[in-house]
Amino acid sequence: MAVIPTAQAADKVKAGAASSAPLVKVDKAWIRATVPGQSGTGGFMDLTASRPLTLVGFGTSVASESELHEMAMDGGVMRMHPVDALPLPAGQTVSLSPGAGGHHLMMMGLKRQLKDGEEITLKLKLRTADGKSLTQEVKVPVKSGAAGGASAMHDGM
């Protein structure tokens, strides 16, 4: 997986510069592969920020909509709902993982099938404690995953 640090505002960082460290360390990243006609899927990863940041969204060219989602109990039923932001405390790993009780990246309105083994570019949208907007590009592998989790709840959208 390639991490390409980029930034907007005063924290301008050159993409691919040898001396620039990523704003967020990304580990165990993957996007769930889809079947023909499937319109949504989930992305999962561990994020560790080098300083206090907030994940406020993400974008990708393979989907018309992208949202941060959380799985939570609602009246005894596990439901998925969008969240506006996810705090990333400095030095602490925040996991976006499939299954109950967690956060994930939701891609909806897929423009094509995502196949096992390909790599998708995501642009993580971040905000600093003082309100600056930053982005970080991450190349994430597509992998086949077990049934259930985020993509199963949105299949056939």
Coordinates of C-alpha atoms in Angstrom, one line a residue:
M1 CA 0.0 0.0 0.0
A2 CA 1.4 3.4 -0.9
V3 CA 0.8 6.5 1.2
I4 CA 1.2 9.8 -0.5
P5 CA 1.1 12.8 1.8
T6 CA -0.5 15.9 0.4
A7 CA -1.9 18.9 2.1
Q8 CA -3.8 22.1 1.5
A9 CA -3.5 25.5 3.2
A10 CA -0.3 26.5 5.0
D11 CA 0.8 22.9 5.6
K12 CA 1.6 22.3 1.9
V13 CA 3.6 19.1 1.5
K14 CA 5.0 17.8 -1.9
A15 CA 3.5 14.5 -2.8
G16 CA 6.2 11.8 -2.8
A17 CA 8.9 14.0 -1.2
A18 CA 11.4 11.8 0.6
S19 CA 11.6 13.9 3.7
S20 CA 7.8 14.3 4.2
A21 CA 6.2 11.9 6.6
P22 CA 2.5 11.1 6.2
L23 CA 0.1 13.0 8.5
V24 CA -1.6 9.7 9.3
K25 CA 0.1 6.2 9.3
V26 CA -2.2 3.8 7.6
D27 CA -2.0 0.1 8.3
K28 CA -4.1 -3.0 7.5
A29 CA -6.0 -1.1 4.8
W30 CA -8.4 -2.9 2.4
I31 CA -11.5 -2.3 0.4
R32 CA -14.0 -5.2 0.1
A33 CA -14.3 -6.6 -3.4
T34 CA -17.7 -6.4 -5.1
V35 CA -19.7 -8.5 -7.5
P36 CA -21.1 -7.2 -10.8
G37 CA -24.0 -4.8 -10.2
Q38 CA -23.2 -4.2 -6.5
S39 CA -23.5 -0.5 -5.8
G40 CA -21.8 -0.1 -2.4
T41 CA -18.8 -1.4 -0.4
G42 CA -16.7 -0.7 2.7
G43 CA -13.2 0.3 3.3
F44 CA -11.3 -0.6 6.4
M45 CA -7.9 0.4 8.0
D46 CA -6.0 1.3 11.1
L47 CA -5.2 5.0 11.3
T48 CA -2.5 6.6 13.6
A49 CA -2.1 10.3 13.4
S50 CA 1.2 12.0 14.1
R51 CA -0.6 14.9 15.7
P52 CA -4.2 15.5 16.8
L53 CA -6.4 15.4 13.7
T54 CA -10.0 14.7 12.8
L55 CA -11.0 12.5 9.8
V56 CA -13.9 14.5 8.3
G57 CA -14.4 12.5 5.1
F58 CA -12.8 10.9 2.1
G59 CA -13.1 10.8 -1.6
T60 CA -12.5 8.3 -4.4
S61 CA -13.1 8.3 -8.2
V62 CA -14.7 4.9 -8.1
A63 CA -17.9 6.0 -6.2
S64 CA -20.3 8.9 -6.5
E65 CA -20.8 9.1 -2.7
S66 CA -18.4 8.5 0.1
E67 CA -19.2 8.7 3.8
L68 CA -17.8 7.8 7.2
H69 CA -20.1 5.3 8.8
E70 CA -20.6 3.8 12.3
M71 CA -22.4 0.6 13.3
A72 CA -24.4 1.1 16.5
M73 CA -27.3 -0.6 18.3
D74 CA -30.7 1.2 17.7
G75 CA -33.6 -0.4 19.5
G76 CA -32.0 -3.7 19.7
V77 CA -31.0 -3.8 16.1
M78 CA -27.5 -3.1 14.7
R79 CA -27.8 -0.2 12.2
M80 CA -25.4 1.7 10.1
H81 CA -25.4 5.5 10.0
P82 CA -23.2 8.3 8.7
V83 CA -21.0 10.3 11.1
D84 CA -19.6 13.8 10.4
A85 CA -16.2 13.2 11.8
L86 CA -13.9 10.8 13.6
P87 CA -11.2 12.1 16.1
L88 CA -7.7 10.8 15.5
P89 CA -5.8 11.5 18.8
A90 CA -2.0 11.8 18.3
G91 CA -0.2 8.5 18.6
Q92 CA -3.3 6.4 19.2
T93 CA -4.5 3.9 16.6
V94 CA -8.1 4.2 15.5
S95 CA -9.5 1.1 13.7
L96 CA -12.0 1.2 10.9
S97 CA -13.1 -2.4 10.8
P98 CA -15.9 -4.5 9.5
G99 CA -18.6 -5.8 11.8
A100 CA -20.6 -4.6 14.7
G101 CA -19.8 -1.6 16.8
G102 CA -17.2 0.1 14.6
H103 CA -16.5 2.7 12.0
H104 CA -15.7 2.2 8.3
L105 CA -15.5 4.1 5.0
M106 CA -18.6 3.6 2.9
M107 CA -18.5 3.9 -0.8
M108 CA -21.9 4.2 -2.6
G109 CA -22.9 4.6 -6.2
L110 CA -20.0 2.5 -7.4
K111 CA -19.1 3.3 -11.0
R112 CA -17.7 -0.2 -11.6
Q113 CA -17.0 -3.6 -10.0
L114 CA -14.0 -3.5 -7.6
K115 CA -12.0 -6.7 -8.2
D116 CA -9.7 -8.6 -5.8
G117 CA -6.1 -7.6 -6.3
E118 CA -6.6 -4.1 -7.7
E119 CA -5.6 -0.9 -5.9
I120 CA -7.9 2.1 -5.3
T121 CA -6.8 5.6 -4.4
L122 CA -8.6 7.2 -1.5
K123 CA -8.2 10.9 -0.5
L124 CA -8.5 11.1 3.3
K125 CA -9.9 14.5 4.3
L126 CA -8.5 15.7 7.6
R127 CA -8.9 18.8 9.9
T128 CA -6.3 20.1 12.3
A129 CA -7.1 21.3 15.8
D130 CA -6.9 24.9 14.5
G131 CA -9.3 24.2 11.7
K132 CA -6.9 23.7 8.7
S133 CA -8.1 21.3 6.0
L134 CA -5.6 18.7 4.8
T135 CA -5.8 15.7 2.5
Q136 CA -3.7 12.5 2.3
E137 CA -3.8 10.1 -0.6
V138 CA -3.7 6.4 0.2
K139 CA -3.6 3.6 -2.3
V140 CA -5.7 0.7 -0.8
P141 CA -5.8 -2.9 -2.1
V142 CA -9.1 -4.5 -2.9
K143 CA -9.6 -7.9 -1.2
S144 CA -12.4 -10.5 -1.1
G145 CA -14.0 -10.5 2.3
A146 CA -16.2 -12.7 4.4
A147 CA -20.0 -12.1 4.1
G148 CA -21.5 -9.6 6.4
G149 CA -20.2 -6.3 7.7
A150 CA -20.6 -3.0 5.9
S151 CA -20.9 -4.0 2.3
A152 CA -23.5 -6.7 3.0
M153 CA -25.8 -4.1 4.6
H154 CA -25.7 -1.9 1.5
D155 CA -25.8 -4.5 -1.2
G156 CA -28.3 -3.8 -4.0
M157 CA -28.5 -0.1 -3.1

